[in-house]
mmCIF file of C-alpha atoms in Angstrom:
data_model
loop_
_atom_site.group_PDB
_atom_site.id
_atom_site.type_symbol
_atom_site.label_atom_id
_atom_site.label_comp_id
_atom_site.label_asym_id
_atom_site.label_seq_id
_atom_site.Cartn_x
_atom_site.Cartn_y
_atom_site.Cartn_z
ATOM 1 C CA UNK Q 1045 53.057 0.979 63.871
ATOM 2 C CA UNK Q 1046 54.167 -2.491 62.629
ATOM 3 C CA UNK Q 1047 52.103 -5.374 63.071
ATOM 4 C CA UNK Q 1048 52.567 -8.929 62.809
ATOM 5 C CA UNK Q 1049 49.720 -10.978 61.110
ATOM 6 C CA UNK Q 1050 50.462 -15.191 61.355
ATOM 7 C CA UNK Q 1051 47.956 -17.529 59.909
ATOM 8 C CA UNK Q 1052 48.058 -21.051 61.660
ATOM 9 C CA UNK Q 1053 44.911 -22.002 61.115
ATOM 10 C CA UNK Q 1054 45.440 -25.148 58.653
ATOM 11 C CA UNK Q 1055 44.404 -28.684 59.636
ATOM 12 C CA UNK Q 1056 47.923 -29.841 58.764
ATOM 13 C CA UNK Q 1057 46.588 -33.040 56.848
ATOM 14 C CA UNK Q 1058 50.069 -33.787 55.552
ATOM 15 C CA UNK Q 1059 51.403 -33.734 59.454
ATOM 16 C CA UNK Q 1060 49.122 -36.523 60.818
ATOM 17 C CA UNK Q 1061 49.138 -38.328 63.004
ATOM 18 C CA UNK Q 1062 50.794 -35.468 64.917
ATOM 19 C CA UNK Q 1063 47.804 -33.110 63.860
ATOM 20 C CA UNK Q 1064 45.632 -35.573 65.476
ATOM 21 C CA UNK Q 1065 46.009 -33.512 68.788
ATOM 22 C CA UNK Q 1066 48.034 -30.840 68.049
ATOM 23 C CA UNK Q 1067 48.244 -28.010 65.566
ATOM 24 C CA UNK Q 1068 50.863 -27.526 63.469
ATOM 25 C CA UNK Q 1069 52.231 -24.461 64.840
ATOM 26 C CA UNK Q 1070 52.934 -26.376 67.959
ATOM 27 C CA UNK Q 1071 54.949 -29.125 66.212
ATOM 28 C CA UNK Q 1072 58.652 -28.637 67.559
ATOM 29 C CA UNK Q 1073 61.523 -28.164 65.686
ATOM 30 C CA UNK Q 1074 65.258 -27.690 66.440
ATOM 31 C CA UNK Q 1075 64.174 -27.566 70.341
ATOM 32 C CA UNK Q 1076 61.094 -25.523 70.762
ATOM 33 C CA UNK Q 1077 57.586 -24.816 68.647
ATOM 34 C CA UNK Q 1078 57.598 -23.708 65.022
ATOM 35 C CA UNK Q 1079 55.711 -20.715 65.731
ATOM 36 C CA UNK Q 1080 58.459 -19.743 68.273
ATOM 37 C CA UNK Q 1081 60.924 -19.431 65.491
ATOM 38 C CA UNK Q 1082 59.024 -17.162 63.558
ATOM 39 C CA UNK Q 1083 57.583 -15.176 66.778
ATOM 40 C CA UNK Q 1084 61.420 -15.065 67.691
ATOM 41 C CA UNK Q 1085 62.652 -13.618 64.713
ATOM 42 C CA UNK Q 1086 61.271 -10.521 65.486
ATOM 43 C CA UNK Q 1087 63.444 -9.932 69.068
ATOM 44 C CA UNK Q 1088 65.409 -7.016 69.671
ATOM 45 C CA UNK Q 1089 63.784 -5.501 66.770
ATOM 46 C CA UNK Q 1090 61.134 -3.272 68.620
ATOM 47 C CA UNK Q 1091 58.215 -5.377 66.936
ATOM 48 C CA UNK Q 1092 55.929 -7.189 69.411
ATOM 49 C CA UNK Q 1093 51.970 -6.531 68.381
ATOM 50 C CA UNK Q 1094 51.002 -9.881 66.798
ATOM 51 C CA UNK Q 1095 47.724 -10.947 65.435
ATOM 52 C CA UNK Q 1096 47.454 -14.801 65.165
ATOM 53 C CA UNK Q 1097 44.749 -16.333 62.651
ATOM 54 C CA UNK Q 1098 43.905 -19.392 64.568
ATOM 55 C CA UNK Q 1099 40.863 -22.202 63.842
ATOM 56 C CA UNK Q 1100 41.575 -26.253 64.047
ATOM 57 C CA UNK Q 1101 43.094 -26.584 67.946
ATOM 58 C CA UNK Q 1102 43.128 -22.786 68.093
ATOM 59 C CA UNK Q 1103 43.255 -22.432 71.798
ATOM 60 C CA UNK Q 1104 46.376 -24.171 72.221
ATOM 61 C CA UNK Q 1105 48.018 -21.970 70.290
ATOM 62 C CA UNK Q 1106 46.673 -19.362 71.722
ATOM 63 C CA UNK Q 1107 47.145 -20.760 75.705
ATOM 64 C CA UNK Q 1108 50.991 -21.338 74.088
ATOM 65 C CA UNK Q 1109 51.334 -17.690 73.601
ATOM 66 C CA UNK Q 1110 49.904 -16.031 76.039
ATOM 67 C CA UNK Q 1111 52.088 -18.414 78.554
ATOM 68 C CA UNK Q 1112 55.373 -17.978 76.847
ATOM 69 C CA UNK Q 1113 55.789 -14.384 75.488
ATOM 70 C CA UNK Q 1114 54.637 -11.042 76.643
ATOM 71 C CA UNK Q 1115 54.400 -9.517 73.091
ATOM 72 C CA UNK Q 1116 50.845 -7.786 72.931
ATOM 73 C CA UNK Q 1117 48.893 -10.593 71.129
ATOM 74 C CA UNK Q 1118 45.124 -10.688 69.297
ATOM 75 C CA UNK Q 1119 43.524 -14.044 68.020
ATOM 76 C CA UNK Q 1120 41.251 -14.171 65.034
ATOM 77 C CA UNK Q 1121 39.157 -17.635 65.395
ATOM 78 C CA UNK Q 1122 38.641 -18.948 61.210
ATOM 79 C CA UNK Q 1123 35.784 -20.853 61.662
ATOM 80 C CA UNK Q 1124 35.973 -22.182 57.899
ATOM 81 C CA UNK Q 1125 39.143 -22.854 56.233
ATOM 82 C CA UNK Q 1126 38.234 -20.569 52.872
ATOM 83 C CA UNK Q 1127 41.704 -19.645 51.987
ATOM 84 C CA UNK Q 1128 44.866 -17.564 53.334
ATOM 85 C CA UNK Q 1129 42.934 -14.247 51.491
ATOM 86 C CA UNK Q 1130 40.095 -14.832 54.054
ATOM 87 C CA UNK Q 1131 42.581 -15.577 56.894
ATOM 88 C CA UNK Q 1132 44.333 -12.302 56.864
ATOM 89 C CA UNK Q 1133 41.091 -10.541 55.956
ATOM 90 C CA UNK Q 1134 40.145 -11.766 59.655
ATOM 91 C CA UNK Q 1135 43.095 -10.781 60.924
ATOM 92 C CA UNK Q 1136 43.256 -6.916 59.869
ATOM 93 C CA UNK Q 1137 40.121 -6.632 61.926
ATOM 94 C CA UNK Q 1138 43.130 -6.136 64.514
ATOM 95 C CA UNK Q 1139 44.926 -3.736 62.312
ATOM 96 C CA UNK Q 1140 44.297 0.195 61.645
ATOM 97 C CA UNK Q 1141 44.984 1.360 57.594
ATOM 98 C CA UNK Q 1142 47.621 3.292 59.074
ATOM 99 C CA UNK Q 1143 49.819 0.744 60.226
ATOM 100 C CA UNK Q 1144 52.555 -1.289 58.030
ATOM 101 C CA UNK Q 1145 51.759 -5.092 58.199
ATOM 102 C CA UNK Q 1146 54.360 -8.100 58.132
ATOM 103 C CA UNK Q 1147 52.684 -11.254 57.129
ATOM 104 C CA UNK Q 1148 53.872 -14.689 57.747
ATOM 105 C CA UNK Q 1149 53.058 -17.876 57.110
ATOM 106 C CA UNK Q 1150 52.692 -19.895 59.950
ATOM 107 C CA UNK Q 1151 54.062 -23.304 58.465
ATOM 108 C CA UNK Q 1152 57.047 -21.773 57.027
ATOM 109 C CA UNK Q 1153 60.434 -20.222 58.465
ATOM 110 C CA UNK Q 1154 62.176 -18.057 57.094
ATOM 111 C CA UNK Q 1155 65.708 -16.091 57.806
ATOM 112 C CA UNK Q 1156 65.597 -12.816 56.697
ATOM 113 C CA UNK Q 1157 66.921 -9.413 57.463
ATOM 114 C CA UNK Q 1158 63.670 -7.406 58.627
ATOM 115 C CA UNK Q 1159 66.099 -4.340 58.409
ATOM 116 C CA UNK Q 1160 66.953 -4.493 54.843
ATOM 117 C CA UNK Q 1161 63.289 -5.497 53.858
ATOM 118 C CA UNK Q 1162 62.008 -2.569 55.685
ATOM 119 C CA UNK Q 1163 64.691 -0.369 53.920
ATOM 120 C CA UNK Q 1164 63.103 -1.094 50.472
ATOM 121 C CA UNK Q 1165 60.287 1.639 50.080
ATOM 122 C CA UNK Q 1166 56.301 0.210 48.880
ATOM 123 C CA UNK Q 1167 55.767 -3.164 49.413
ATOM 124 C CA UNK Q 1168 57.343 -6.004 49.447
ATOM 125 C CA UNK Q 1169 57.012 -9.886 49.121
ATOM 126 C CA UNK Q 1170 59.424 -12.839 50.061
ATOM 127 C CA UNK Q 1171 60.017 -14.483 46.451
ATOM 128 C CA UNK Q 1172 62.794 -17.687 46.178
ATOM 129 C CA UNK Q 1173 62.927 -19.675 42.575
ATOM 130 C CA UNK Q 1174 60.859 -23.016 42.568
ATOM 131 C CA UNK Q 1175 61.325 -26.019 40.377
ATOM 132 C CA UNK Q 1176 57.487 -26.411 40.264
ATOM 133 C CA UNK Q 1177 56.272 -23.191 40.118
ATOM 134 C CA UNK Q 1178 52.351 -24.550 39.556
ATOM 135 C CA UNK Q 1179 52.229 -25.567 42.904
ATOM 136 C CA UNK Q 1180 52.608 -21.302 44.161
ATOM 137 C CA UNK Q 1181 51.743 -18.140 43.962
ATOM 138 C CA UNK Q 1182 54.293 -16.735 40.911
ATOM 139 C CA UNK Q 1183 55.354 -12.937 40.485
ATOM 140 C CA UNK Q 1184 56.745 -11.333 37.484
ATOM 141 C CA UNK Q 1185 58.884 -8.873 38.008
ATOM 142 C CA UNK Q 1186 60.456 -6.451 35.067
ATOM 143 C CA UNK Q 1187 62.726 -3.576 35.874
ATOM 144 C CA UNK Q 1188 63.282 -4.562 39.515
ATOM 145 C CA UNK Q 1189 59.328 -4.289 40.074
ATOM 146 C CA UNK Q 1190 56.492 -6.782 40.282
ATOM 147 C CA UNK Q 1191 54.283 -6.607 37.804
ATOM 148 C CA UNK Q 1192 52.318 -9.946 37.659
ATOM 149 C CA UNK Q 1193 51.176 -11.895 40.668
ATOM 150 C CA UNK Q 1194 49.536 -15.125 39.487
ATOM 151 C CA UNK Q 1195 48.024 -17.848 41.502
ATOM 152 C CA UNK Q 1196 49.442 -21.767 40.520
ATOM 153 C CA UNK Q 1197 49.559 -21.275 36.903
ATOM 154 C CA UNK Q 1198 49.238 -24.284 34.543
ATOM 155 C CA UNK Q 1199 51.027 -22.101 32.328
ATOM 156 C CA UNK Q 1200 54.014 -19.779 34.764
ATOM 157 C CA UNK Q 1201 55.935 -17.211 32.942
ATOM 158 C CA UNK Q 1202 58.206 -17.020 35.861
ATOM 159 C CA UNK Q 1203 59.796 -19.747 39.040
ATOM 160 C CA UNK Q 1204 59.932 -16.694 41.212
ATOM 161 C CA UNK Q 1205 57.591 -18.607 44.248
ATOM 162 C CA UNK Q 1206 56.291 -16.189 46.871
ATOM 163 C CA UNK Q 1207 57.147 -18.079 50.202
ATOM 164 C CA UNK Q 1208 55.398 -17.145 52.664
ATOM 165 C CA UNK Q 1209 56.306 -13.345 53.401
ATOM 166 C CA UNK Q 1210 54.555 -10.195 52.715
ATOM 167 C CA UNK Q 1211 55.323 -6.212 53.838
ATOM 168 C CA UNK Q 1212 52.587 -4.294 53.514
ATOM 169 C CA UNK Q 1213 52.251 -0.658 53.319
ATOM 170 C CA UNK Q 1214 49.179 0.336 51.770
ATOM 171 C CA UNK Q 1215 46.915 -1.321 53.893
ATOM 172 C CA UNK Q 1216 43.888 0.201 53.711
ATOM 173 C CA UNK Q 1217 44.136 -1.106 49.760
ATOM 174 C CA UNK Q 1218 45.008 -4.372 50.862
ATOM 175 C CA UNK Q 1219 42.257 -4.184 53.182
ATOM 176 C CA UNK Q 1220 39.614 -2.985 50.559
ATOM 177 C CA UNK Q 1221 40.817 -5.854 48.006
ATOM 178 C CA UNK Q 1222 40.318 -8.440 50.276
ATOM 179 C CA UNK Q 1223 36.994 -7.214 50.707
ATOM 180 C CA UNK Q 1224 35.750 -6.685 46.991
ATOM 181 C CA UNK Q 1225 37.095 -10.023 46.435
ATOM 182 C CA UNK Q 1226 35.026 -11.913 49.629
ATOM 183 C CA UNK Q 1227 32.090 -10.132 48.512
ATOM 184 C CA UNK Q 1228 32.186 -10.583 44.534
ATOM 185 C CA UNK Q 1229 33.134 -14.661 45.598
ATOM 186 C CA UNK Q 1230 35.861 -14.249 44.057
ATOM 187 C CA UNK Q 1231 37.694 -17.481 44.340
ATOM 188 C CA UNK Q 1232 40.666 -19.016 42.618
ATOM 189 C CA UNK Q 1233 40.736 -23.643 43.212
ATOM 190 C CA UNK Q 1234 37.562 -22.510 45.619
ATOM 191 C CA UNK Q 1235 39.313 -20.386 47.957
ATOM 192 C CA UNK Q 1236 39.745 -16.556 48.547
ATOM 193 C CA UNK Q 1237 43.568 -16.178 47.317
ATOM 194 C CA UNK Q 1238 45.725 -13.508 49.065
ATOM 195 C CA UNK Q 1239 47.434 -13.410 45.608
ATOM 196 C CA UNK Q 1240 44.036 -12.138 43.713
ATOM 197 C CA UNK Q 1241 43.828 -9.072 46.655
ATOM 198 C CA UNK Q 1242 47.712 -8.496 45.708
ATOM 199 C CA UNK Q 1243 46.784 -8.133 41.907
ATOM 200 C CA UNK Q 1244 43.778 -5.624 42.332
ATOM 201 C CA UNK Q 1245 45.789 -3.849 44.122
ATOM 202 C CA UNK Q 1246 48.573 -3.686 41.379
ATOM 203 C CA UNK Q 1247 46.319 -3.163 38.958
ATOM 204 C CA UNK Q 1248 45.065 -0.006 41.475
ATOM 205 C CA UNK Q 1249 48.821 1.257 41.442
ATOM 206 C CA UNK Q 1250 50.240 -0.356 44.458
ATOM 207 C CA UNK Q 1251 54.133 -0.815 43.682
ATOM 208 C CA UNK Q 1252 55.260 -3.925 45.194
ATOM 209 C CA UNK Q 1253 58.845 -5.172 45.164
ATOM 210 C CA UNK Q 1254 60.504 -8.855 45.303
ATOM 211 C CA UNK Q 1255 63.195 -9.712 47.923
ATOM 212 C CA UNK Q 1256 64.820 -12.523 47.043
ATOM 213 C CA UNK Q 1257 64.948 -15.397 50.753
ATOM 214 C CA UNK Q 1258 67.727 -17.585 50.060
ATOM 215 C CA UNK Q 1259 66.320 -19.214 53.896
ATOM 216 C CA UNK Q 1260 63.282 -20.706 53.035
ATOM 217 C CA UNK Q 1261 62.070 -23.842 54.760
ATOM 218 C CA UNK Q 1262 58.625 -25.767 54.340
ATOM 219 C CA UNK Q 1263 56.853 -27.380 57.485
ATOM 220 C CA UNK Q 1264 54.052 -29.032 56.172
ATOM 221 C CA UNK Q 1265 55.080 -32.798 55.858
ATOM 222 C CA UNK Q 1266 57.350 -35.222 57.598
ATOM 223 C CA UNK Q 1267 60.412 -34.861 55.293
ATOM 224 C CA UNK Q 1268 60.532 -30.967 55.206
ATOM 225 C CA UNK Q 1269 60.065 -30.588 59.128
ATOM 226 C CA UNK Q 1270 63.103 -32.791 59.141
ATOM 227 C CA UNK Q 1271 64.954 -30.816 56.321
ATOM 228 C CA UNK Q 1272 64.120 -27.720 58.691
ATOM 229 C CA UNK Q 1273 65.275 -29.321 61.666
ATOM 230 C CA UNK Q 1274 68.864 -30.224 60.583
ATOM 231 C CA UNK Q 1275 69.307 -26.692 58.574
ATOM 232 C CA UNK Q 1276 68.162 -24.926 62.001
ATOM 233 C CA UNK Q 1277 70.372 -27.622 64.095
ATOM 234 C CA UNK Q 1278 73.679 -26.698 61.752
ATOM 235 C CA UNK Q 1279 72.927 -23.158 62.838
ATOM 236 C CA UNK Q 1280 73.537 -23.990 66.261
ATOM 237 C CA UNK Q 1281 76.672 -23.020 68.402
ATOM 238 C CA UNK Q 1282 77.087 -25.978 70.101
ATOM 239 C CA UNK Q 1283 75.577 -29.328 71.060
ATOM 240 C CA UNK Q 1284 75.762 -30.762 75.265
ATOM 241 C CA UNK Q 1285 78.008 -33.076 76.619
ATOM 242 C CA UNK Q 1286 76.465 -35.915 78.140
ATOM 243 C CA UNK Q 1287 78.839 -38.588 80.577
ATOM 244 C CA UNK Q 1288 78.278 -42.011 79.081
ATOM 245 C CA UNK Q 1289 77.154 -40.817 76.259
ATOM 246 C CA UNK Q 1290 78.423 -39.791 72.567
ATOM 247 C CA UNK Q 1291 76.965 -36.496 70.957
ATOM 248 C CA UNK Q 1292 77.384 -36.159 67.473
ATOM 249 C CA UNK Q 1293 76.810 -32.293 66.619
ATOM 250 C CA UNK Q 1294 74.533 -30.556 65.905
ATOM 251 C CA UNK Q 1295 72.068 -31.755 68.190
ATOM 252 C CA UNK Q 1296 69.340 -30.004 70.736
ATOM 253 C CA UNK Q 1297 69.117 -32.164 74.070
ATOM 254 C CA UNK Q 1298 66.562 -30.130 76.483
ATOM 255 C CA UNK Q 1299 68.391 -30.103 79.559
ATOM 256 C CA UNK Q 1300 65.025 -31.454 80.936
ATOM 257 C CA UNK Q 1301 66.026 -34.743 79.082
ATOM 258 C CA UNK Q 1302 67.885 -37.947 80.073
ATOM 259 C CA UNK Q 1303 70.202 -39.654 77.744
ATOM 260 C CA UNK Q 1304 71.959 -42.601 79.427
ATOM 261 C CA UNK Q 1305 74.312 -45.001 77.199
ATOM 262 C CA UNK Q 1306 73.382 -43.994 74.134
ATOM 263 C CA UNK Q 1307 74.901 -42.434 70.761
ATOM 264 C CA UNK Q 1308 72.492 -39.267 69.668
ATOM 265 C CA UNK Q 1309 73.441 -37.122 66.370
ATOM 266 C CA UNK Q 1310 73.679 -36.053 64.051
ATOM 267 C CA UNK Q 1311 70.859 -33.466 63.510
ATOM 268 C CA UNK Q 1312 68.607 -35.024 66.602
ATOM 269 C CA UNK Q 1313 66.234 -32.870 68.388
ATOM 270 C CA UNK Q 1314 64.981 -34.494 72.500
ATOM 271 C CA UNK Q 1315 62.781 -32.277 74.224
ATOM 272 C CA UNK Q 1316 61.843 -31.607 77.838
ATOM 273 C CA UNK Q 1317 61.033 -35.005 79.799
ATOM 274 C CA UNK Q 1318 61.962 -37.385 77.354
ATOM 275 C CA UNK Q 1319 64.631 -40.500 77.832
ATOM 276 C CA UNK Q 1320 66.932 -42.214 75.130
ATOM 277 C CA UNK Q 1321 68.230 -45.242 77.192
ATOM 278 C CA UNK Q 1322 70.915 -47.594 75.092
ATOM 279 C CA UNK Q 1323 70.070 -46.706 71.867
ATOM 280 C CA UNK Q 1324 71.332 -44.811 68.798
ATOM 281 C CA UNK Q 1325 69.710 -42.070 67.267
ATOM 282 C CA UNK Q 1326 70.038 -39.889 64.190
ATOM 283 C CA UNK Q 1327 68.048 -37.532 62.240
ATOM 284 C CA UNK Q 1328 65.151 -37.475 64.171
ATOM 285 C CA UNK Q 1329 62.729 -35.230 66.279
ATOM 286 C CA UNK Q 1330 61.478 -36.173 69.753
ATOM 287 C CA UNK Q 1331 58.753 -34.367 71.419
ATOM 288 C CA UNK Q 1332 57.886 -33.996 74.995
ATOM 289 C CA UNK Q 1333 58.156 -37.000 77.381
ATOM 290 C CA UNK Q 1334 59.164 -39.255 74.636
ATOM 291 C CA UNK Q 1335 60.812 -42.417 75.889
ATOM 292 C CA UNK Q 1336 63.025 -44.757 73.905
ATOM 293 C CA UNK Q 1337 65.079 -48.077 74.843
ATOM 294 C CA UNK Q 1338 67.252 -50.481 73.438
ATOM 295 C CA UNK Q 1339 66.739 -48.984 69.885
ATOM 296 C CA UNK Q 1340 67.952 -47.528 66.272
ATOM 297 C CA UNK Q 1341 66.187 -44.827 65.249
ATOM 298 C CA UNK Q 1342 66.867 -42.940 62.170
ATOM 299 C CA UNK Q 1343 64.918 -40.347 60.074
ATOM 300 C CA UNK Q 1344 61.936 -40.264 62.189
ATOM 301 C CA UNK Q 1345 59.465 -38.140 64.582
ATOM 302 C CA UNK Q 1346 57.792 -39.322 67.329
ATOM 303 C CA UNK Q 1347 54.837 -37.257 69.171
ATOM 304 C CA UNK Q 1348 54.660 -36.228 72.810
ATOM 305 C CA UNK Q 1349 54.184 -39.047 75.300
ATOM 306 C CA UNK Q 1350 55.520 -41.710 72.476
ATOM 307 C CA UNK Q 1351 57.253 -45.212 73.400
ATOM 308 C CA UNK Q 1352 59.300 -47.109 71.785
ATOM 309 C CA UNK Q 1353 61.455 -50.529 72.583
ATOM 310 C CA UNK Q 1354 62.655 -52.507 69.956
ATOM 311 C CA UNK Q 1355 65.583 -52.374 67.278
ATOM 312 C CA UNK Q 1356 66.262 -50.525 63.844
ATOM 313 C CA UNK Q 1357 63.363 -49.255 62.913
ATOM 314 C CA UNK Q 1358 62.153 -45.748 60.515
ATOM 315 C CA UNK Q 1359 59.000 -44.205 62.247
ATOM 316 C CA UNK Q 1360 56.344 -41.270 62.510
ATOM 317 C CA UNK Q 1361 54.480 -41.695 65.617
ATOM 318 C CA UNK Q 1362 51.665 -39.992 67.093
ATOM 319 C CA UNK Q 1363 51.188 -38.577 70.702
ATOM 320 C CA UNK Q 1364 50.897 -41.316 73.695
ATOM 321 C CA UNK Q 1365 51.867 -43.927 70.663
ATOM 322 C CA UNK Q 1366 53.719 -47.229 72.059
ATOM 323 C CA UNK Q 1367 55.220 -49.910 70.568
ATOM 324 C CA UNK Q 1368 57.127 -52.931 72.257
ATOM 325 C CA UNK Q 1369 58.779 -55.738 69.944
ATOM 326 C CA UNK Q 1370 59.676 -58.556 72.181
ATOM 327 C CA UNK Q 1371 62.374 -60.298 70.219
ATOM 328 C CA UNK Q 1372 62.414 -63.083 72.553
ATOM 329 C CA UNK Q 1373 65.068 -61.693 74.876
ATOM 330 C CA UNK Q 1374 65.065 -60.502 78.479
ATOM 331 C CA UNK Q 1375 64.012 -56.972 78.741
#
């Protein structure tokens, strides 16, 4: 059997003030939850037995899931954040050493053909070229084989980054490197590195493979969920029409949303119960029940329950955040 391992446990630091009150799973881009996307990746493909590594707001991810997909779903709590090699060490308590495991990072989205991946026999990990490889995981591969994994190096040999995806077949292995290294304390920048488990088990004569992901996008700060909202928007066959309105494509308008006199697009993302009243918006994310008037709003996110009335303005704004600029006119 194939299972699906996701660790969303992080605090999302770089996300606040959105990570104030919800995790950063739950952060939507391109019309719906970033965990949807890579939950959703896996339809029509017979996979749908998921084990979610969950800790900071945990439930809510959990409450998400359970109310929005009938995939057969397990939750490992993390009570301490002590790295992604203790995360999915929780989460194949959910997993038997004879089943294949897909792991993926639950701030990242990906587009990938499962089919071809799970064409390539041992295992195999998601690997795209990085300008700075010191700030990932680095492989090494010679003769079409990996043969070096290497956490951050000050010194990389390679800018193959692994991003985010794993396919693992030799599980039990995986399962018993995980372990020696939790137990030795075996950390690497003080936490338990999925990348040290990876190279015992190479060096116990696992054969692991690199598939290049040319579709690799980062969530973890402002400016990449927006990067990975307008790639994801471009994708998109078509944007609404809206009377009294212009649409500039690609765009997601929930048709829970109300847009009255107002130009929205490119690459603009309104969710369920929010309003854009006379005002122009571009390259921008709005959560639930966000309402904006009489405004220009470029390159920005604004939280569930946000206001905002004013003029031009760039902004990242919290859940139930409001601001009013009374420019001395009539509102």
């Amino acid at each position: 059997m194939i299972k699906v391992i996701i660790p969303a446990a992080g605090l999302g630091t770089r996300l606040k003030p959105f990570t104030h009150t919800i995790p950063k799973a739950l952060l939507p881009v391109a019309g719906k939850p970033i965990i949807s996307h890579i939950v959703d990746q896996f339809a029509g493909q017979g996979i749908d037995d998921f084990v979610f590594v969950v800790g900071y707001m945990g439930q809510k991810i959990e409450e998400y899931i359970r109310a929005n997909y009938t995939i057969s779903t397990s939750f490992a709590y993390q009570e301490e954040l002590l790295g992604l090699g203790y995360a999915i060490h929780l989460g194949l308590s959910f997993v038997s050493d004879d089943d294949t495991v897909v792991i993926l990072l639950g701030d990242t989205i990906t587009e990938v053909d499962f089919s071809r991946i799970f064409d390539i026999g041992g295992n195999v990990i998601g690997v795209h070229p990085v300008l700075d490889p010191r700030r990932f995981g680095i492989v090494t591969v010679k003769d079409g084989r990996i043969v070096e994994f290497v956490e951050k190096p000050e010194h990389p040999r390679s800018n193959l980054g692994i991003v985010g995806l794993y396919l693992i077949r030799d599980t039990a292995l995986l399962r018993r490197s995980l372990r020696e290294i939790i137990e030795t304390n075996k950390k690497t920048r003080g936490e338990f590195q999925l990348t040290d488990a990876l190279a015992m088990m190479l060096s116990s004569g696992a054969e692991f493979f690199p598939y290049e992901i040319s579709g690799w996008f980062d969530c973890g700060s402002p400016e990449t969920l927006l990067e990975t909202n307008r790639h994801i928007l471009a994708t998109l066959d078509s944007s609404p029409a809206i009377e009294g309105s212009v649409i500039i494509p690609p765009c997601f308008i929930s048709p829970d949303a109300v847009v009255k006199s107002s130009i929205i697009g490119p690459y603009v993302s309104v969710a369920a119960g929010s309003s854009v009243e006379g005002s122009i918006v571009r390259d921008s994310i709005l959560a639930e029940a966000v309402h904006l008037k009489h405004c220009l709003l470029e390159s920005s996110i604004l939280g569930t329950g946000a206001e905002f009335v004013g003029r031009f303005y760039r902004l990242n704004m919290g859940d139930s955040s409001q601001v009013i600029l009374d420019w001395g006119k009539e509102k």
